[in-house]
Amino acid sequence: MASLRKTREMIVIAYAEGLLTDEEFMFLYETNQPVNLELPYYEYEEFNFDENISEAECKAEFRFERGDIERLADVLQLPPTFTSPQGSVCDRIEGLCILLRRVAYPCRYSDMVSRFAKPVPVLCMVSNIVLNYIFDLHHHRITTWNNYILNPFAIQQYSDAVSDKGAALNNCFGFVDGTVRPICRPGEHQRLVYNGHKRVHALKFQAVALPNGVIGHLFGPVEGKNHDAAMLADSNFLTALEHNAVSPTGQQMCIYGDLAYPLRVNLMAPFRGAALTAQM
């Protein structure tokens, strides 16, 4: 099947050779106008990671060193190539770079055309394919209890880091909160995703942040109307804390949340009420 650009070129050639009338030419040319802004991706040089990307460009555009990108592709177990639904093929390094460039804020797909010499729809499809592949293969590392980053010795290190900053708690290793991500107002079931506190239609996520900046656990998305405490119950993370959040010495460890969360052995929150004593 010819691309839209090729189709329009053939229409122009047919008109120049007198095969189309003025009316037929105008009708066909207007009918085959692109829906999105047409960017001349075919005028740019094809992406070549080994030859066309400097170390500085790699760090600025992808947020990784050159050698780290290749190691990242190995660690993520990316396949040799990715194929989009309309047949476009790119190797795993290009696919990973497309995703990294997309999530390096701020960035739009149109900003990536000159780098990858691909049209916006293809960049969008490749980015989503790589993202879905990584999620399907590795999501369990942050959606379930990960003993590599949440083992007793690591939890103790996180707790020591929090305590060293002057925290009153000596067993707190992480911080939990819900985040509201606004979405367009849906045509149906608007009440399910409407968040009355923020007054937006949204999806919500729950994340547990560790002192080293890593997300220790992630739950969601859920409907925007859900309360943070309801998300905590649905995520079953408290149960995971009860069974796993212990120091090497056997001390029960906890996470810290705001007033939306209940008080538990493994979950601390601020004192409630306006009248706080000096000790509080």
CSV table of C-alpha atoms in Angstrom, one decimal:
chain,number,residue,atom,x,y,z
A,1,MET,CA,0.0,0.0,0.0
A,2,ALA,CA,1.4,3.4,-1.0
A,3,SER,CA,2.0,6.0,1.7
A,4,LEU,CA,-0.1,9.1,1.8
A,5,ARG,CA,2.8,11.2,0.5
A,6,LYS,CA,3.4,8.8,-2.4
A,7,THR,CA,-0.4,8.9,-3.2
A,8,ARG,CA,-0.4,12.7,-3.3
A,9,GLU,CA,2.7,12.7,-5.5
A,10,MET,CA,1.0,10.3,-8.0
A,11,ILE,CA,-2.1,12.5,-8.0
A,12,VAL,CA,0.1,15.5,-9.0
A,13,ILE,CA,1.9,13.5,-11.7
A,14,ALA,CA,-1.4,12.3,-13.1
A,15,TYR,CA,-2.7,15.9,-13.2
A,16,ALA,CA,0.4,17.2,-14.9
A,17,GLU,CA,0.1,14.5,-17.6
A,18,GLY,CA,-3.5,15.5,-18.2
A,19,LEU,CA,-5.1,12.3,-16.8
A,20,LEU,CA,-7.2,14.3,-14.3
A,21,THR,CA,-9.5,17.2,-14.7
A,22,ASP,CA,-9.2,20.3,-12.4
A,23,GLU,CA,-12.2,19.1,-10.5
A,24,GLU,CA,-10.9,15.5,-10.1
A,25,PHE,CA,-7.4,16.8,-9.1
A,26,MET,CA,-8.9,19.1,-6.4
A,27,PHE,CA,-11.1,16.4,-5.1
A,28,LEU,CA,-8.4,13.7,-4.8
A,29,TYR,CA,-5.8,16.0,-3.5
A,30,GLU,CA,-8.0,17.4,-0.8
A,31,THR,CA,-9.3,14.0,0.1
A,32,ASN,CA,-5.7,12.7,0.7
A,33,GLN,CA,-4.7,15.6,3.0
A,34,PRO,CA,-3.0,14.3,6.2
A,35,VAL,CA,-4.9,14.7,9.4
A,36,ASN,CA,-1.9,15.7,11.4
A,37,LEU,CA,0.7,18.4,10.6
A,38,GLU,CA,2.8,17.1,7.8
A,39,LEU,CA,6.5,17.2,8.7
A,40,PRO,CA,9.2,16.3,6.1
A,41,TYR,CA,10.7,13.4,8.0
A,42,TYR,CA,12.0,11.9,4.7
A,43,GLU,CA,14.4,14.9,4.4
A,44,TYR,CA,16.4,14.0,7.5
A,45,GLU,CA,19.2,11.5,7.9
A,46,GLU,CA,18.2,8.1,9.3
A,47,PHE,CA,19.0,7.4,12.9
A,48,ASN,CA,22.4,5.8,13.5
A,49,PHE,CA,23.3,5.4,17.1
A,50,ASP,CA,26.9,4.4,16.5
A,51,GLU,CA,27.8,7.3,14.1
A,52,ASN,CA,25.4,10.2,14.5
A,53,ILE,CA,25.0,10.6,18.2
A,54,SER,CA,27.7,12.3,20.3
A,55,GLU,CA,28.1,11.6,24.0
A,56,ALA,CA,26.8,15.1,24.9
A,57,GLU,CA,23.7,14.6,22.7
A,58,CYS,CA,23.1,11.2,24.2
A,59,LYS,CA,23.1,12.5,27.7
A,60,ALA,CA,21.0,15.6,26.9
A,61,GLU,CA,18.3,13.8,24.7
A,62,PHE,CA,18.1,10.4,26.4
A,63,ARG,CA,19.3,11.0,29.9
A,64,PHE,CA,21.8,8.2,29.7
A,65,GLU,CA,25.5,7.7,28.8
A,66,ARG,CA,26.1,6.0,25.4
A,67,GLY,CA,27.4,2.8,27.0
A,68,ASP,CA,24.6,2.7,29.5
A,69,ILE,CA,21.9,2.7,26.8
A,70,GLU,CA,23.3,-0.5,25.3
A,71,ARG,CA,23.6,-2.1,28.8
A,72,LEU,CA,20.0,-0.9,29.6
A,73,ALA,CA,18.8,-2.7,26.4
A,74,ASP,CA,20.5,-5.9,27.6
A,75,VAL,CA,19.1,-5.6,31.2
A,76,LEU,CA,15.6,-4.9,29.9
A,77,GLN,CA,15.9,-8.0,27.7
A,78,LEU,CA,14.7,-6.1,24.6
A,79,PRO,CA,14.3,-8.2,21.4
A,80,PRO,CA,16.5,-7.5,18.4
A,81,THR,CA,13.8,-5.5,16.6
A,82,PHE,CA,10.4,-4.0,17.1
A,83,THR,CA,7.7,-4.0,14.4
A,84,SER,CA,4.8,-1.5,14.4
A,85,PRO,CA,1.3,-2.5,13.3
A,86,GLN,CA,1.7,-0.8,9.9
A,87,GLY,CA,5.0,-2.6,9.2
A,88,SER,CA,7.7,-0.2,10.3
A,89,VAL,CA,10.7,-1.9,11.8
A,90,CYS,CA,13.4,-0.5,14.0
A,91,ASP,CA,16.2,-2.2,16.0
A,92,ARG,CA,16.1,-2.4,19.8
A,93,ILE,CA,18.5,0.5,20.4
A,94,GLU,CA,16.5,2.9,18.2
A,95,GLY,CA,13.3,1.7,19.8
A,96,LEU,CA,14.7,2.3,23.3
A,97,CYS,CA,16.0,5.7,22.3
A,98,ILE,CA,12.6,6.7,20.9
A,99,LEU,CA,11.1,5.8,24.2
A,100,LEU,CA,13.8,7.6,26.3
A,101,ARG,CA,13.5,10.7,24.1
A,102,ARG,CA,9.7,10.7,24.5
A,103,VAL,CA,9.8,10.5,28.3
A,104,ALA,CA,12.6,13.1,28.6
A,105,TYR,CA,10.5,16.1,29.5
A,106,PRO,CA,9.6,18.3,27.8
A,107,CYS,CA,9.2,16.5,24.5
A,108,ARG,CA,6.5,16.0,21.8
A,109,TYR,CA,6.6,13.5,19.0
A,110,SER,CA,7.0,16.3,16.5
A,111,ASP,CA,10.2,17.3,18.3
A,112,MET,CA,11.6,13.8,17.5
A,113,VAL,CA,11.1,13.8,13.8
A,114,SER,CA,14.4,15.4,12.9
A,115,ARG,CA,16.3,12.9,15.1
A,116,PHE,CA,14.7,9.6,14.0
A,117,ALA,CA,13.5,10.5,10.5
A,118,LYS,CA,10.2,8.9,11.1
A,119,PRO,CA,6.6,10.4,10.9
A,120,VAL,CA,4.8,11.2,14.1
A,121,PRO,CA,2.4,8.2,13.9
A,122,VAL,CA,5.3,5.8,13.6
A,123,LEU,CA,7.2,7.4,16.5
A,124,CYS,CA,4.0,7.1,18.6
A,125,MET,CA,3.5,3.4,17.8
A,126,VAL,CA,7.1,2.5,18.4
A,127,SER,CA,7.2,4.3,21.7
A,128,ASN,CA,4.1,2.6,22.9
A,129,ILE,CA,5.3,-0.9,21.7
A,130,VAL,CA,8.6,-0.6,23.6
A,131,LEU,CA,6.8,0.8,26.7
A,132,ASN,CA,4.3,-2.0,26.7
A,133,TYR,CA,7.0,-4.6,26.2
A,134,ILE,CA,9.0,-3.3,29.1
A,135,PHE,CA,5.9,-3.1,31.3
A,136,ASP,CA,4.7,-6.6,30.5
A,137,LEU,CA,8.1,-8.1,31.2
A,138,HIS,CA,9.1,-6.1,34.3
A,139,HIS,CA,6.1,-4.5,36.0
A,140,HIS,CA,6.2,-7.0,38.8
A,141,ARG,CA,9.4,-5.4,40.1
A,142,ILE,CA,7.4,-2.4,41.3
A,143,THR,CA,3.8,-3.7,41.5
A,144,THR,CA,4.7,-6.5,43.9
A,145,TRP,CA,7.1,-6.7,46.8
A,146,ASN,CA,10.6,-6.7,45.4
A,147,ASN,CA,13.1,-8.4,47.7
A,148,TYR,CA,16.0,-6.9,45.7
A,149,ILE,CA,15.2,-3.4,46.8
A,150,LEU,CA,13.0,-4.2,49.9
A,151,ASN,CA,15.0,-6.8,51.7
A,152,PRO,CA,15.7,-6.3,55.4
A,153,PHE,CA,19.2,-4.9,55.0
A,154,ALA,CA,18.1,-2.4,52.3
A,155,ILE,CA,15.1,-1.4,54.4
A,156,GLN,CA,17.5,-0.7,57.4
A,157,GLN,CA,19.6,1.5,55.1
A,158,TYR,CA,16.6,3.5,54.0
A,159,SER,CA,15.5,3.9,57.6
A,160,ASP,CA,19.0,5.1,58.7
A,161,ALA,CA,19.0,7.6,55.8
A,162,VAL,CA,15.6,9.0,57.0
A,163,SER,CA,16.7,9.1,60.6
A,164,ASP,CA,20.0,10.9,59.8
A,165,LYS,CA,17.9,13.7,58.3
A,166,GLY,CA,16.4,14.4,61.8
A,167,ALA,CA,13.2,12.4,61.6
A,168,ALA,CA,11.7,11.4,65.0
A,169,LEU,CA,10.9,7.9,63.7
A,170,ASN,CA,13.8,5.5,63.7
A,171,ASN,CA,12.0,2.8,61.7
A,172,CYS,CA,10.6,4.7,58.7
A,173,PHE,CA,12.0,3.6,55.4
A,174,GLY,CA,9.6,5.1,52.8
A,175,PHE,CA,6.7,7.5,52.1
A,176,VAL,CA,3.4,6.7,50.5
A,177,ASP,CA,1.0,9.0,48.7
A,178,GLY,CA,-1.6,9.0,46.0
A,179,THR,CA,-1.2,11.1,42.8
A,180,VAL,CA,-3.9,12.4,40.6
A,181,ARG,CA,-3.3,12.4,36.9
A,182,PRO,CA,-5.9,14.6,35.1
A,183,ILE,CA,-7.5,13.2,31.9
A,184,CYS,CA,-10.0,14.5,29.3
A,185,ARG,CA,-13.6,14.4,30.4
A,186,PRO,CA,-15.0,11.0,29.2
A,187,GLY,CA,-18.2,10.8,27.3
A,188,GLU,CA,-19.5,8.1,29.6
A,189,HIS,CA,-19.2,7.2,33.3
A,190,GLN,CA,-17.8,10.7,34.2
A,191,ARG,CA,-18.6,10.3,37.9
A,192,LEU,CA,-16.3,7.3,38.2
A,193,VAL,CA,-13.3,9.3,37.3
A,194,TYR,CA,-14.2,12.7,38.7
A,195,ASN,CA,-12.0,13.7,41.6
A,196,GLY,CA,-14.0,16.1,43.8
A,197,HIS,CA,-10.9,17.3,45.8
A,198,LYS,CA,-8.9,18.4,42.8
A,199,ARG,CA,-12.1,19.1,40.7
A,200,VAL,CA,-10.8,17.3,37.6
A,201,HIS,CA,-11.5,14.0,35.8
A,202,ALA,CA,-8.5,11.8,36.5
A,203,LEU,CA,-6.9,8.5,37.1
A,204,LYS,CA,-5.1,7.9,40.4
A,205,PHE,CA,-1.9,6.0,41.3
A,206,GLN,CA,-0.4,5.1,44.6
A,207,ALA,CA,3.4,5.1,45.0
A,208,VAL,CA,5.8,4.3,47.8
A,209,ALA,CA,9.0,6.4,47.4
A,210,LEU,CA,12.3,5.4,49.0
A,211,PRO,CA,15.0,7.8,50.2
A,212,ASN,CA,17.2,6.9,47.2
A,213,GLY,CA,14.6,8.2,44.8
A,214,VAL,CA,13.5,4.7,43.6
A,215,ILE,CA,9.8,3.8,43.6
A,216,GLY,CA,9.5,0.8,45.9
A,217,HIS,CA,5.9,0.0,45.0
A,218,LEU,CA,3.3,1.3,42.5
A,219,PHE,CA,-0.4,0.6,42.3
A,220,GLY,CA,-2.9,1.8,39.7
A,221,PRO,CA,-4.4,3.2,37.7
A,222,VAL,CA,-7.7,3.4,39.5
A,223,GLU,CA,-10.8,5.7,39.1
A,224,GLY,CA,-10.1,9.3,40.1
A,225,LYS,CA,-12.9,9.3,42.7
A,226,ASN,CA,-11.1,6.7,44.9
A,227,HIS,CA,-9.8,7.9,48.2
A,228,ASP,CA,-6.1,7.3,49.1
A,229,ALA,CA,-7.0,5.0,51.9
A,230,ALA,CA,-9.2,3.0,49.6
A,231,MET,CA,-6.3,2.6,47.2
A,232,LEU,CA,-4.1,1.4,50.0
A,233,ALA,CA,-6.6,-1.3,50.9
A,234,ASP,CA,-7.1,-2.3,47.3
A,235,SER,CA,-3.4,-2.6,46.7
A,236,ASN,CA,-2.9,-5.0,49.6
A,237,PHE,CA,0.3,-3.3,50.4
A,238,LEU,CA,-0.3,-3.2,54.1
A,239,THR,CA,-0.5,-7.0,54.1
A,240,ALA,CA,2.8,-7.1,52.3
A,241,LEU,CA,4.3,-4.7,54.9
A,242,GLU,CA,3.1,-6.9,57.8
A,243,HIS,CA,4.9,-9.9,56.3
A,244,ASN,CA,8.0,-8.3,54.9
A,245,ALA,CA,8.8,-5.0,56.5
A,246,VAL,CA,11.3,-6.0,59.2
A,247,SER,CA,14.8,-5.0,60.0
A,248,PRO,CA,17.7,-7.5,60.2
A,249,THR,CA,17.2,-7.4,64.0
A,250,GLY,CA,13.4,-8.2,63.7
A,251,GLN,CA,12.1,-4.7,64.3
A,252,GLN,CA,8.8,-3.8,62.6
A,253,MET,CA,9.5,-1.1,60.0
A,254,CYS,CA,7.0,1.4,58.7
A,255,ILE,CA,6.2,3.8,55.9
A,256,TYR,CA,4.8,7.4,56.4
A,257,GLY,CA,1.8,8.9,54.8
A,258,ASP,CA,-0.5,12.0,55.3
A,259,LEU,CA,-3.7,12.3,57.2
A,260,ALA,CA,-5.6,10.4,54.6
A,261,TYR,CA,-4.1,7.1,55.8
A,262,PRO,CA,-5.0,5.1,58.9
A,263,LEU,CA,-2.5,4.5,61.7
A,264,ARG,CA,-1.0,1.0,61.8
A,265,VAL,CA,2.1,-0.6,63.1
A,266,ASN,CA,3.6,-0.4,59.6
A,267,LEU,CA,2.0,2.9,58.6
A,268,MET,CA,2.6,6.2,60.4
A,269,ALA,CA,0.8,9.5,59.8
A,270,PRO,CA,0.8,13.0,61.4
A,271,PHE,CA,-1.1,13.7,64.6
A,272,ARG,CA,-4.7,14.6,64.0
A,273,GLY,CA,-6.4,17.8,65.2
A,274,ALA,CA,-5.3,21.4,65.5
A,275,ALA,CA,-4.4,21.3,69.2
A,276,LEU,CA,-0.9,19.7,69.3
A,277,THR,CA,1.2,19.5,72.4
A,278,ALA,CA,4.9,20.4,72.4
A,279,GLN,CA,5.8,16.7,72.5
A,280,MET,CA,3.6,16.1,69.5
